């Protein structure tokens, strides 16, 4: 008969079938091996599905189907084991997760928003206070509307010359009216017939415009010609609930229709926490009608501004609506944090002390992560006391007695940033993207 760990019932020992008998020959049976076998999560940190956007046109239908199934499996694993990552025996955790840090409290711990920013942040505009800027701009627009209404359409959008201002009796008597005239500089009354001349238009761009098309010209508000980190409050489109479609992953190339402008970007999805300055990163677009936030590089747009998010199917040539919502803000200091959880399993328990295995595989990793705090899936808190042996086993102390079937977790965090989308048109030329427009210091009228 097969041996069972001490104190196990018939029901508990039946789970030993999950472990092959030949793997157990010549080894000491402990509870941690069973937990590691039953709770093992495949390492999906580097998946070939991440290259779908680049290689989708160069693969066969069978390979494409395999990639889609792989992404669906990874999404299912992420739902079953959220944020859990397993370290391979031949890798050092201290090297793989060197950019991660531990937080004592996700909500209260301080995180400097200006720390270690990527190079892309040097190309975007940073608002000291987006809400204050929008409030001032909207107040100016209300003043323009008020003065234009009082004028009754008798202005022509040109500043008065010095001689006209001296000969105008009203300007001499009331200095406030001089300010009113300055407000209307550059404005045109409604219903006026105007001729717009656009210079330096490429011939190829002009040929793409249909002669029967109706073009619209729209004035930009201050700062709307700049690019920044735009944050949008979205929810999944009701027409994208079909489980047969490819799951939308963070940093996939998507098309954003924000107001009257559209551009392609690689967003990062996150939760929208109202009581914290940090927002948890979501690996996949949340489904089931859940509300979430998407952060992208794009032209500045003031709230409220409706947003529609589309995904292009390069194979079938279709465009699918995947999410909709509105703009939240343009804040480069909004912190989106990716969380990973390293898991280990207690092999020996004595009240508040436990010997934990399978989180690390060398004593150097145990020493590196010793200052980080531990949690368990049953709600306990603890810390690493010392390393035991040469195979990554460690002794841990918790704030309450720990149970044998509990799981020890080590959460780590890293800040995540959106990406510019470098797309290429069918003719082989680079399309007008946010990155190229910023590089040329051009107006972001996409």
XYZ file of C-alpha atoms in Angstrom:
446
model
C 0.000 0.000 0.000
C 1.076 3.562 -0.681
C 2.400 5.485 2.300
C 0.564 8.559 3.424
C 1.801 11.563 5.443
C 1.128 11.382 9.142
C -2.293 12.640 10.153
C -3.837 12.441 6.679
C -7.316 10.995 6.171
C -8.391 8.588 3.427
C -9.833 11.498 1.437
C -6.638 13.537 1.709
C -4.401 10.644 0.773
C -6.430 9.975 -2.374
C -4.953 13.150 -3.823
C -1.552 11.478 -3.815
C -2.527 9.969 -7.162
C -1.668 13.342 -8.666
C 2.001 12.548 -8.055
C 3.650 9.793 -10.038
C 4.866 6.890 -7.932
C 8.272 6.775 -9.622
C 8.826 10.415 -8.633
C 8.341 9.478 -4.991
C 10.734 6.514 -4.874
C 13.754 7.171 -2.689
C 12.427 10.562 -1.523
C 11.017 11.655 1.762
C 7.325 12.378 1.453
C 6.309 15.787 2.732
C 3.238 17.923 2.425
C 4.910 20.573 0.310
C 5.481 18.271 -2.663
C 1.788 17.529 -2.857
C 0.893 21.232 -2.664
C 3.471 22.087 -5.317
C 2.107 19.415 -7.659
C -1.524 20.377 -7.234
C -1.029 24.138 -7.332
C 1.686 24.392 -9.936
C 1.117 27.172 -12.443
C 2.735 27.114 -15.835
C 5.257 29.838 -16.425
C 3.762 32.108 -19.077
C 6.029 35.111 -18.594
C 7.419 34.735 -22.110
C 4.726 33.492 -24.463
C 4.756 33.235 -28.223
C 1.277 34.743 -28.150
C 2.888 38.121 -27.414
C 4.139 38.185 -31.023
C 0.728 37.738 -32.595
C 0.402 41.329 -33.752
C 3.715 41.194 -35.599
C 3.608 37.701 -37.092
C -0.110 37.248 -37.689
C 0.168 37.716 -41.437
C 3.209 35.438 -41.768
C 1.788 32.275 -40.183
C -0.516 29.557 -41.355
C -4.144 29.251 -40.177
C -3.163 26.276 -38.003
C -0.420 28.248 -36.269
C -2.751 31.188 -35.818
C -5.328 28.939 -34.182
C -2.639 27.547 -31.878
C -1.623 31.076 -30.842
C -5.227 31.998 -30.112
C -5.692 28.865 -28.000
C -2.463 29.634 -26.178
C -3.639 33.129 -25.290
C -7.023 31.817 -24.141
C -5.246 29.300 -21.913
C -3.032 32.015 -20.437
C -6.082 34.170 -19.726
C -7.800 31.243 -18.018
C -4.693 30.587 -15.911
C -4.563 34.255 -14.956
C -8.177 34.095 -13.768
C -7.523 30.911 -11.787
C -4.147 31.953 -10.363
C -4.167 35.782 -10.535
C -0.692 37.315 -10.721
C 1.045 34.104 -9.594
C 4.480 33.442 -11.106
C 6.674 30.408 -10.616
C 10.463 30.600 -10.601
C 12.310 27.926 -12.559
C 14.982 25.973 -10.740
C 17.691 27.115 -13.149
C 16.850 30.830 -12.778
C 17.709 33.287 -10.031
C 14.709 35.178 -8.694
C 16.893 38.106 -7.624
C 17.937 38.636 -11.255
C 14.597 37.971 -12.899
C 12.687 40.279 -10.527
C 15.409 42.877 -9.957
C 13.093 45.713 -11.018
C 10.346 44.708 -8.601
C 9.910 45.940 -5.054
C 7.874 44.956 -2.021
C 5.258 47.266 -0.509
C 4.129 47.182 3.081
C 0.739 48.550 2.037
C -0.438 48.854 -1.550
C -2.752 51.744 -0.679
C -0.608 53.708 1.791
C 3.018 53.064 0.788
C 4.714 55.969 -0.993
C 5.774 55.657 -4.639
C 7.601 58.558 -6.274
C 5.849 59.268 -9.618
C 9.055 60.836 -11.053
C 11.305 57.877 -10.286
C 13.054 56.013 -13.128
C 10.809 57.285 -15.912
C 11.289 55.775 -19.410
C 12.692 57.734 -22.335
C 9.222 58.034 -23.888
C 8.167 60.239 -20.980
C 10.624 62.855 -22.193
C 8.567 63.253 -25.392
C 5.163 63.877 -23.806
C 3.656 66.882 -22.061
C 3.350 66.855 -18.265
C 0.536 68.816 -16.613
C 1.159 70.140 -13.141
C -2.615 69.953 -12.618
C -4.798 68.749 -15.464
C -8.047 69.637 -13.687
C -6.912 73.202 -12.983
C -5.743 73.629 -16.589
C -9.041 72.362 -17.968
C -10.997 74.580 -15.574
C -9.120 77.697 -16.720
C -9.477 76.836 -20.418
C -13.189 76.136 -20.134
C -13.660 79.422 -18.243
C -11.925 81.255 -21.100
C -14.189 79.567 -23.639
C -17.269 80.651 -21.686
C -15.976 84.244 -21.720
C -15.520 84.074 -25.499
C -19.054 82.775 -25.983
C -20.454 85.464 -23.705
C -18.650 88.325 -25.500
C -19.502 86.911 -28.943
C -23.168 86.705 -27.963
C -23.148 90.314 -26.837
C -21.506 91.388 -30.113
C -24.221 89.649 -32.092
C -21.850 88.447 -34.837
C -20.424 91.878 -35.706
C -16.795 90.900 -35.094
C -14.429 89.464 -37.688
C -11.708 87.912 -35.586
C -9.019 90.543 -36.215
C -7.369 92.763 -33.663
C -8.076 96.442 -33.954
C -5.254 98.595 -35.173
C -3.805 101.250 -32.937
C -5.443 104.073 -34.900
C -8.848 102.424 -34.793
C -8.513 101.866 -31.048
C -7.664 105.572 -30.523
C -10.607 106.716 -32.651
C -13.047 104.403 -30.928
C -14.860 106.353 -28.231
C -15.953 103.199 -26.372
C -12.361 101.981 -26.084
C -11.336 105.281 -24.529
C -14.176 105.299 -22.046
C -14.183 101.703 -20.857
C -10.982 99.675 -20.666
C -12.979 96.505 -20.050
C -14.249 96.574 -23.628
C -10.657 96.534 -24.852
C -10.253 93.212 -23.110
C -13.440 91.979 -24.742
C -12.059 92.820 -28.181
C -8.843 90.924 -27.419
C -10.828 87.854 -26.399
C -12.394 87.659 -29.875
C -9.070 87.754 -31.744
C -8.975 84.781 -34.127
C -12.696 84.049 -33.824
C -15.190 83.952 -36.695
C -18.952 84.503 -36.341
C -21.232 81.535 -36.914
C -22.655 81.347 -40.424
C -19.704 83.133 -42.039
C -18.337 81.954 -45.383
C -14.620 81.246 -45.109
C -11.903 79.835 -47.343
C -9.388 77.478 -45.734
C -6.004 76.936 -47.417
C -3.968 73.934 -46.223
C -0.307 74.033 -47.166
C 2.290 71.272 -47.547
C -0.213 68.453 -48.088
C 1.463 65.311 -49.543
C 0.120 64.224 -52.915
C -0.518 60.670 -51.690
C -2.554 62.001 -48.771
C -4.598 64.191 -51.098
C -5.300 61.300 -53.459
C -6.783 59.265 -50.620
C -9.511 61.882 -50.117
C -12.654 61.222 -52.099
C -13.951 64.119 -54.171
C -17.422 63.447 -52.805
C -16.255 63.347 -49.182
C -17.366 66.013 -46.721
C -14.402 67.326 -44.758
C -14.617 68.980 -41.348
C -12.182 71.501 -39.857
C -12.140 71.775 -36.077
C -10.307 74.245 -33.878
C -7.971 72.904 -31.210
C -8.157 74.145 -27.651
C -4.910 75.102 -25.881
C -2.589 72.092 -25.330
C -4.661 69.825 -27.591
C -1.796 69.802 -30.094
C 0.420 68.104 -27.485
C 0.788 64.432 -26.627
C 0.542 63.132 -23.085
C -0.404 60.054 -21.095
C -4.187 59.831 -21.564
C -6.283 57.775 -19.150
C -9.726 56.527 -20.145
C -12.518 54.899 -18.183
C -13.782 51.981 -20.291
C -15.965 48.898 -20.177
C -16.168 45.988 -22.570
C -18.454 46.416 -25.535
C -21.622 44.250 -25.349
C -20.877 42.947 -28.841
C -17.447 41.629 -27.768
C -18.655 39.100 -25.195
C -18.263 36.129 -27.548
C -15.798 33.689 -26.000
C -14.562 32.520 -29.400
C -12.768 35.796 -30.124
C -9.152 36.416 -29.238
C -8.739 37.884 -25.714
C -7.477 41.459 -25.725
C -4.190 41.755 -23.861
C -2.475 44.822 -22.468
C -0.091 46.455 -24.965
C -1.926 44.999 -27.964
C -2.162 47.488 -30.840
C -5.649 49.022 -30.720
C -7.334 51.932 -32.509
C -8.737 54.675 -30.285
C -11.490 56.988 -31.507
C -11.464 59.860 -29.036
C -13.968 62.525 -29.984
C -13.171 63.390 -33.619
C -9.572 62.128 -33.542
C -8.352 58.565 -33.940
C -4.939 56.969 -33.521
C -3.300 53.636 -32.801
C -1.686 52.912 -29.457
C -0.614 50.103 -27.151
C -2.541 50.656 -23.907
C -2.072 49.208 -20.448
C -5.239 48.210 -18.601
C -5.616 48.822 -14.885
C -8.105 49.111 -12.090
C -9.361 52.607 -11.299
C -8.808 52.925 -7.540
C -10.487 55.940 -5.972
C -8.830 55.635 -2.546
C -5.233 55.105 -3.681
C -2.628 56.804 -5.840
C -1.599 53.410 -7.256
C -3.667 51.361 -9.690
C -3.254 47.634 -10.202
C -2.274 46.492 -13.689
C -4.604 44.119 -15.564
C -2.984 41.679 -17.984
C -6.144 41.240 -20.057
C -9.114 43.435 -20.857
C -11.645 42.797 -18.036
C -14.798 41.089 -19.261
C -18.338 40.823 -17.985
C -19.093 44.547 -18.130
C -16.495 45.470 -15.485
C -15.230 49.057 -15.506
C -11.499 49.601 -15.884
C -8.974 52.214 -16.975
C -6.763 52.252 -20.064
C -3.601 54.368 -20.240
C -2.215 55.338 -23.658
C 0.057 57.852 -25.321
C -2.155 60.162 -27.337
C -3.225 63.739 -28.088
C -4.575 65.720 -25.156
C -8.371 65.726 -24.941
C -10.446 67.404 -22.253
C -13.243 65.723 -20.372
C -15.933 64.722 -20.987
C -14.928 63.167 -24.279
C -16.394 59.878 -25.575
C -13.988 57.073 -26.498
C -14.410 53.986 -28.662
C -11.722 51.308 -28.873
C -11.397 49.094 -31.945
C -9.296 46.076 -32.788
C -8.231 45.399 -36.374
C -8.292 41.846 -37.687
C -5.336 41.743 -40.073
C -6.454 38.422 -41.570
C -10.132 39.092 -42.225
C -9.738 42.848 -42.665
C -12.471 43.669 -40.164
C -12.578 46.217 -37.358
C -14.223 45.147 -34.111
C -15.464 47.403 -31.315
C -14.010 45.992 -28.071
C -14.616 48.753 -25.492
C -16.169 52.168 -25.006
C -16.146 54.882 -22.381
C -14.814 58.397 -21.825
C -11.608 60.283 -21.024
C -10.660 60.492 -17.338
C -7.593 62.745 -17.404
C -4.220 63.433 -19.006
C -1.845 62.766 -16.132
C 1.699 61.503 -16.639
C 2.026 60.967 -12.871
C -0.711 58.325 -12.638
C 0.974 55.175 -11.323
C -0.005 51.815 -12.824
C 1.613 48.981 -10.860
C 2.052 45.393 -11.995
C 1.856 42.797 -9.235
C 3.398 39.340 -9.239
C 3.073 36.747 -6.482
C 5.746 34.168 -5.689
C 4.253 31.157 -3.911
C 5.718 28.579 -1.557
C 4.280 25.752 0.472
C 4.870 24.827 4.148
C 6.500 21.420 4.577
C 6.833 21.613 8.366
C 4.604 23.606 10.692
C 4.999 24.376 14.375
C 2.483 26.938 15.650
C 3.531 30.289 14.142
C 6.692 28.944 12.518
C 6.820 27.145 9.181
C 9.494 25.722 6.915
C 8.624 26.810 3.353
C 9.847 25.282 0.100
C 9.415 25.788 -3.654
C 9.410 29.593 -3.584
C 13.182 29.845 -4.182
C 15.833 27.338 -5.149
C 19.030 28.839 -3.728
C 19.903 30.547 -0.423
C 21.040 33.747 -2.164
C 17.464 34.426 -3.336
C 16.170 33.863 0.206
C 18.652 36.409 1.559
C 17.794 38.914 -1.210
C 14.041 38.859 -0.491
C 14.380 38.561 3.289
C 13.305 42.208 3.964
C 10.034 41.675 2.028
C 6.876 40.787 3.898
C 4.945 37.547 3.431
C 1.234 36.836 3.309
C -0.827 33.651 3.066
C -4.029 32.821 1.242
C -5.702 32.398 4.642
C -4.934 35.986 5.623
C -1.791 35.695 7.749
C 1.177 38.067 7.655
C 4.781 37.141 8.300
C 8.403 37.468 7.301
C 11.436 35.366 6.401
C 13.600 34.441 9.390
C 16.497 32.613 7.772
C 17.561 30.305 4.970
C 17.675 26.581 5.646
C 20.023 24.382 3.630
C 21.279 24.971 0.096
C 18.088 24.488 -1.979
C 16.056 27.603 -1.213
C 14.190 26.285 1.820
C 13.480 28.999 4.388
C 12.136 29.377 7.883
C 9.253 31.861 8.236
C 7.411 33.388 11.175
C 3.760 34.494 11.027
C 1.447 36.543 13.243
C -0.793 33.548 14.005
C -0.562 29.748 13.841
C -0.311 28.632 10.218
C -2.091 25.587 8.824
C -0.433 22.852 6.829
C -2.552 23.332 3.707
C -2.003 27.090 3.537
C -0.018 28.785 0.741
C 2.708 31.347 1.447
C 2.796 34.334 -0.922
C 5.403 37.004 -1.588
C 3.852 39.942 -3.545
C 6.185 42.152 -5.593
C 5.376 45.283 -7.609
C 6.720 47.147 -10.633
C 5.470 50.260 -12.397
C 4.135 49.758 -15.938
C 4.038 52.304 -18.778
C 2.136 52.349 -22.087
C 3.930 51.952 -25.410
C 3.948 53.852 -28.664
C 2.501 51.903 -31.585
C 4.896 51.678 -34.525
C 2.633 50.553 -37.341
C 3.371 50.180 -41.039
C 0.819 50.707 -43.783
C 0.094 48.186 -46.519
C 2.246 50.180 -48.925
C 5.256 49.734 -46.657
C 5.358 53.349 -45.462
C 5.142 54.247 -41.808
C 1.727 55.534 -40.841
C 1.204 58.811 -38.996
C 1.415 57.766 -35.352
C 1.638 59.649 -32.096
C 5.369 58.928 -31.890
C 6.101 60.221 -35.401
C 3.967 63.313 -34.849
C 5.756 64.112 -31.610
C 9.157 63.556 -33.254
C 8.261 66.086 -35.990
C 6.660 68.471 -33.473
C 3.545 68.330 -35.642
C -0.067 68.958 -34.756
C -1.691 65.781 -33.516
C -4.708 65.988 -35.794
C -4.880 62.305 -36.730
